[in-house]
Tab-separated table of C-alpha atoms in Angstrom:
chain	number	residue	atom	x	y	z
A	137	UNK	CA	34.052	11.822	170.631
A	138	UNK	CA	35.780	11.821	167.256
A	139	UNK	CA	33.021	11.411	164.661
A	140	UNK	CA	35.403	11.486	161.708
A	141	UNK	CA	37.489	8.563	162.939
A	142	UNK	CA	34.977	5.748	162.248
A	143	UNK	CA	34.482	7.068	158.721
A	144	UNK	CA	38.228	7.000	158.084
A	145	UNK	CA	38.440	3.453	159.397
A	146	UNK	CA	35.524	2.286	157.268
A	147	UNK	CA	36.986	4.030	154.236
A	148	UNK	CA	40.253	2.172	154.816
A	149	UNK	CA	38.350	-1.106	155.154
A	150	UNK	CA	36.630	-0.466	151.840
A	151	UNK	CA	39.941	0.310	150.147
A	152	UNK	CA	41.317	-2.960	151.472
A	153	UNK	CA	38.258	-4.786	150.155
A	154	UNK	CA	38.701	-3.264	146.719
A	155	UNK	CA	42.415	-4.028	146.666
A	156	UNK	CA	41.762	-7.640	147.572
A	157	UNK	CA	39.025	-7.935	144.993
A	158	UNK	CA	41.103	-6.395	142.260
A	159	UNK	CA	43.541	-9.289	141.836
A	160	UNK	CA	41.657	-11.879	139.789
A	161	UNK	CA	39.483	-9.337	138.002
A	162	UNK	CA	42.438	-7.167	137.085
A	163	UNK	CA	44.039	-10.114	135.354
A	164	UNK	CA	41.272	-10.090	132.763
A	165	UNK	CA	42.731	-7.195	130.841
A	166	UNK	CA	45.179	-4.365	131.347
A	167	UNK	CA	42.742	-2.000	129.671
A	168	UNK	CA	39.747	-2.596	131.920
A	169	UNK	CA	36.802	-4.854	131.232
A	170	UNK	CA	37.458	-6.775	127.998
A	171	UNK	CA	33.763	-7.611	127.684
A	172	UNK	CA	32.986	-3.919	127.295
A	173	UNK	CA	35.606	-3.421	124.624
A	174	UNK	CA	34.209	-6.342	122.617
A	175	UNK	CA	30.506	-5.759	123.215
A	176	UNK	CA	28.582	-4.875	120.043
A	177	UNK	CA	26.613	-2.121	121.759
A	178	UNK	CA	29.750	-0.049	122.359
A	179	UNK	CA	29.884	1.161	118.756
A	180	UNK	CA	26.350	2.552	118.861
A	181	UNK	CA	26.876	4.197	122.249
A	182	UNK	CA	30.411	5.529	121.828
A	183	UNK	CA	29.381	9.089	120.959
A	184	UNK	CA	26.907	9.261	123.845
A	185	UNK	CA	29.494	8.024	126.332
A	186	UNK	CA	32.079	10.480	125.024
A	187	UNK	CA	29.604	13.357	125.348
A	188	UNK	CA	28.667	12.381	128.908
A	189	UNK	CA	32.326	12.014	129.863
A	190	UNK	CA	33.151	15.470	128.515
A	191	UNK	CA	30.103	17.153	130.016
A	192	UNK	CA	30.445	15.784	133.536
A	193	UNK	CA	34.173	15.110	133.811
A	194	UNK	CA	33.803	11.372	134.403
A	195	UNK	CA	36.338	9.053	132.706
A	196	UNK	CA	34.852	7.012	129.882
A	197	UNK	CA	36.116	3.676	131.311
A	198	UNK	CA	34.052	4.306	134.446
A	199	UNK	CA	30.897	4.905	132.417
A	200	UNK	CA	31.408	1.783	130.312
A	201	UNK	CA	32.157	-0.346	133.362
A	202	UNK	CA	29.116	0.842	135.323
A	203	UNK	CA	26.909	0.347	132.281
A	204	UNK	CA	28.119	-3.210	131.817
A	205	UNK	CA	27.602	-4.194	135.433
A	206	UNK	CA	24.253	-2.419	135.699
A	207	UNK	CA	22.552	-3.495	132.466
A	208	UNK	CA	25.049	-5.318	130.239
A	209	UNK	CA	24.182	-2.832	127.530
A	210	UNK	CA	20.428	-3.494	127.588
A	211	UNK	CA	18.769	-0.119	127.000
A	212	UNK	CA	15.344	-1.520	127.975
A	213	UNK	CA	16.467	-3.147	131.221
A	214	UNK	CA	14.279	-2.693	134.296
A	215	UNK	CA	15.323	-4.079	137.682
A	216	UNK	CA	13.035	-5.677	140.243
A	217	UNK	CA	13.258	-2.399	142.178
A	218	UNK	CA	12.269	-0.340	139.141
A	219	UNK	CA	15.658	1.023	138.057
A	220	UNK	CA	15.652	1.832	134.360
A	221	UNK	CA	17.834	1.686	131.296
A	222	UNK	CA	21.510	1.369	130.556
A	223	UNK	CA	22.640	3.053	133.774
A	224	UNK	CA	19.779	1.662	135.917
A	225	UNK	CA	18.361	4.901	137.293
A	226	UNK	CA	15.524	4.892	139.803
A	227	UNK	CA	12.346	6.747	138.737
A	228	UNK	CA	12.569	9.485	141.362
A	229	UNK	CA	16.220	10.134	140.618
A	230	UNK	CA	15.489	10.207	136.892
A	231	UNK	CA	12.725	12.779	137.388
A	232	UNK	CA	15.100	15.112	139.213
A	233	UNK	CA	18.047	14.608	136.889
A	234	UNK	CA	16.037	15.093	133.697
A	235	UNK	CA	14.762	18.414	134.979
A	236	UNK	CA	18.144	19.563	136.186
A	237	UNK	CA	20.004	18.670	133.004
A	238	UNK	CA	17.228	19.330	130.472
A	239	UNK	CA	16.839	15.759	129.320
A	240	UNK	CA	13.908	14.282	127.425
A	241	UNK	CA	10.865	12.468	128.754
A	242	UNK	CA	11.980	8.907	127.965
A	243	UNK	CA	14.212	7.325	130.653
A	244	UNK	CA	15.046	4.517	128.214
A	245	UNK	CA	16.484	6.869	125.624
A	246	UNK	CA	20.080	5.732	125.396
A	247	UNK	CA	21.685	9.166	125.268
A	248	UNK	CA	19.591	10.674	128.028
A	249	UNK	CA	19.994	7.657	130.289
A	250	UNK	CA	23.770	7.747	129.882
A	251	UNK	CA	23.855	11.484	130.574
A	252	UNK	CA	21.701	11.097	133.670
A	253	UNK	CA	23.696	8.146	134.989
A	254	UNK	CA	26.989	9.922	134.415
A	255	UNK	CA	25.719	13.049	136.155
A	256	UNK	CA	24.688	10.859	139.085
A	257	UNK	CA	28.117	9.214	139.176
A	258	UNK	CA	29.712	12.653	139.272
A	259	UNK	CA	27.468	13.838	142.098
A	260	UNK	CA	28.241	10.710	144.117
A	261	UNK	CA	31.963	11.172	143.475
A	262	UNK	CA	31.842	14.802	144.566
A	263	UNK	CA	29.996	13.836	147.726
A	264	UNK	CA	31.857	10.675	148.756
A	265	UNK	CA	35.053	10.496	146.702
A	266	UNK	CA	36.527	7.189	145.561
A	267	UNK	CA	35.765	4.384	146.089
A	268	UNK	CA	32.677	5.358	148.063
A	269	UNK	CA	30.886	6.837	145.060
A	270	UNK	CA	30.471	3.329	143.635
A	271	UNK	CA	28.730	2.083	146.766
A	272	UNK	CA	26.529	5.182	146.838
A	273	UNK	CA	25.601	4.742	143.180
A	274	UNK	CA	24.531	1.158	143.751
A	275	UNK	CA	22.994	1.223	147.223
A	276	UNK	CA	21.980	4.888	147.318
A	277	UNK	CA	23.695	7.795	149.070
A	278	UNK	CA	21.533	7.474	152.179
A	279	UNK	CA	22.464	3.834	152.590
A	280	UNK	CA	26.163	4.507	152.110
A	281	UNK	CA	26.044	7.464	154.501
A	282	UNK	CA	24.661	5.107	157.145
A	283	UNK	CA	27.617	2.810	156.551
A	284	UNK	CA	29.997	5.705	157.161
A	285	UNK	CA	28.219	7.245	160.133
A	286	UNK	CA	26.815	4.223	161.960
A	287	UNK	CA	28.730	1.288	160.568
A	288	UNK	CA	25.630	-0.305	159.065
A	289	UNK	CA	26.998	-3.081	156.822
A	290	UNK	CA	26.718	-2.628	153.097
A	291	UNK	CA	24.447	-5.076	151.266
A	292	UNK	CA	26.115	-8.136	149.792
A	293	UNK	CA	24.996	-6.934	146.362
A	294	UNK	CA	26.890	-3.681	146.841
A	295	UNK	CA	30.023	-5.486	148.003
A	296	UNK	CA	29.901	-7.632	144.857
A	297	UNK	CA	29.344	-4.498	142.800
A	298	UNK	CA	32.443	-2.885	144.296
A	299	UNK	CA	34.500	-5.994	143.644
A	300	UNK	CA	33.576	-5.983	139.957
A	301	UNK	CA	34.205	-2.288	139.371
A	302	UNK	CA	37.255	-1.788	141.596
A	303	UNK	CA	39.885	-2.818	139.012
A	304	UNK	CA	38.631	-0.407	136.354
A	305	UNK	CA	38.236	2.556	138.691
A	306	UNK	CA	41.501	1.818	140.470
A	307	UNK	CA	43.500	1.826	137.240
A	308	UNK	CA	41.811	5.023	136.073
A	309	UNK	CA	42.240	7.129	139.220
A	310	UNK	CA	45.855	8.053	138.554
A	311	UNK	CA	45.257	8.773	134.875
A	312	UNK	CA	42.171	10.988	135.178
A	313	UNK	CA	42.756	13.903	137.567
A	314	UNK	CA	39.630	15.584	136.180
A	315	UNK	CA	37.580	13.121	138.204
A	316	UNK	CA	38.958	14.450	141.503
A	317	UNK	CA	36.400	15.862	143.966
A	318	UNK	CA	35.440	19.499	143.645
A	319	UNK	CA	36.624	21.988	146.252
A	320	UNK	CA	33.100	22.366	147.626
A	321	UNK	CA	32.465	18.822	148.802
A	322	UNK	CA	29.159	19.942	150.376
A	323	UNK	CA	27.669	21.427	147.215
A	324	UNK	CA	25.300	18.456	146.938
A	325	UNK	CA	23.460	19.722	150.025
A	326	UNK	CA	22.169	22.730	148.120
A	327	UNK	CA	19.832	20.664	145.917
A	328	UNK	CA	17.079	18.284	146.972
A	329	UNK	CA	18.146	15.389	144.763
A	330	UNK	CA	17.871	12.595	147.286
A	331	UNK	CA	14.522	11.989	149.048
A	332	UNK	CA	14.424	10.669	152.598
A	333	UNK	CA	13.668	7.010	153.163
A	334	UNK	CA	13.101	4.571	155.985
A	335	UNK	CA	15.453	1.726	156.841
A	336	UNK	CA	13.095	-0.920	155.461
A	337	UNK	CA	12.400	0.720	152.123
A	338	UNK	CA	14.818	1.278	149.278
A	339	UNK	CA	14.743	4.895	148.216
A	340	UNK	CA	14.658	6.339	144.726
A	341	UNK	CA	18.182	7.491	145.449
A	342	UNK	CA	20.256	5.187	143.362
A	343	UNK	CA	20.437	2.668	140.553
A	344	UNK	CA	20.306	-1.023	141.320
A	345	UNK	CA	22.139	-4.143	140.186
A	346	UNK	CA	19.307	-6.586	140.899
A	347	UNK	CA	17.523	-8.880	138.436
A	348	UNK	CA	16.111	-7.186	135.362
A	349	UNK	CA	12.758	-7.692	133.648
A	350	UNK	CA	11.506	-6.459	130.253
A	351	UNK	CA	10.800	-2.763	130.257
A	352	UNK	CA	7.532	-1.112	129.416
A	353	UNK	CA	7.942	1.623	126.804
A	354	UNK	CA	7.900	5.110	128.232
A	355	UNK	CA	6.114	7.915	126.402
A	356	UNK	CA	8.219	9.877	123.989
A	357	UNK	CA	8.091	13.646	123.881
A	358	UNK	CA	9.804	16.598	122.365
A	359	UNK	CA	13.026	17.413	124.089
A	360	UNK	CA	14.262	20.887	124.891
A	361	UNK	CA	17.673	21.762	123.574
A	362	UNK	CA	20.537	20.369	125.630
A	363	UNK	CA	23.508	22.527	126.587
A	364	UNK	CA	26.807	20.891	125.790
A	365	UNK	CA	28.761	22.736	128.454
A	366	UNK	CA	29.410	21.038	131.780
A	367	UNK	CA	27.325	22.084	134.746
A	368	UNK	CA	30.312	21.379	136.993
A	369	UNK	CA	33.410	23.498	137.441
A	370	UNK	CA	36.199	22.571	135.034
A	371	UNK	CA	38.873	20.631	136.860
A	372	UNK	CA	41.685	20.572	134.322
A	373	UNK	CA	42.800	22.188	131.152
A	374	UNK	CA	42.051	19.092	129.113
A	375	UNK	CA	38.815	17.161	128.712
A	376	UNK	CA	38.869	13.649	130.155
A	377	UNK	CA	40.016	10.974	127.772
């Protein structure tokens, strides 16, 4: 048996899907998603996105694009599955990320939600590379791993998600070497970030792009000081743009 071969084939299929999807969407703007550039919420969130990009080595266009598709800039968004905030983070994932990165108690806090979502994007990228990290972010790493190992089809929602984000990520890959995978591609196995789940239950292992409903306010609390340095190994001499 050659267990790696099906994964390579499925990875190639996904690349083909993204390439095909990138045509019409890419024509919208040479700079990415024009809606993001024009959205009023970008001014208020620009510093938070820049901080998250610098801390976790994720290109800013990726963060903006994921935020737009996930919540359209609605900091109080809650999906039908319970994903929260700008980056649509599941409660269990939020609980782990906030402890790991010393975030506050409010998952709807714009800065903390962006930091947590960007950290999650980086962990998915380090585990799966591109473009698989997008599918893992949306469907959950367990679900995407099943696609790679057993050929279980990705949900239609995730395929639509990939089609929307492919043009932005594709144009950024060549310009942002800092987003390349780390040398230790198995470092994610050293931390229990992703709980196990059954096939018929969506895990708290990823954000969601499903319908949103008004959020209930979360309790606010004093936050511990946040380190500005990245918790990942530096990948280039320059911070990501």
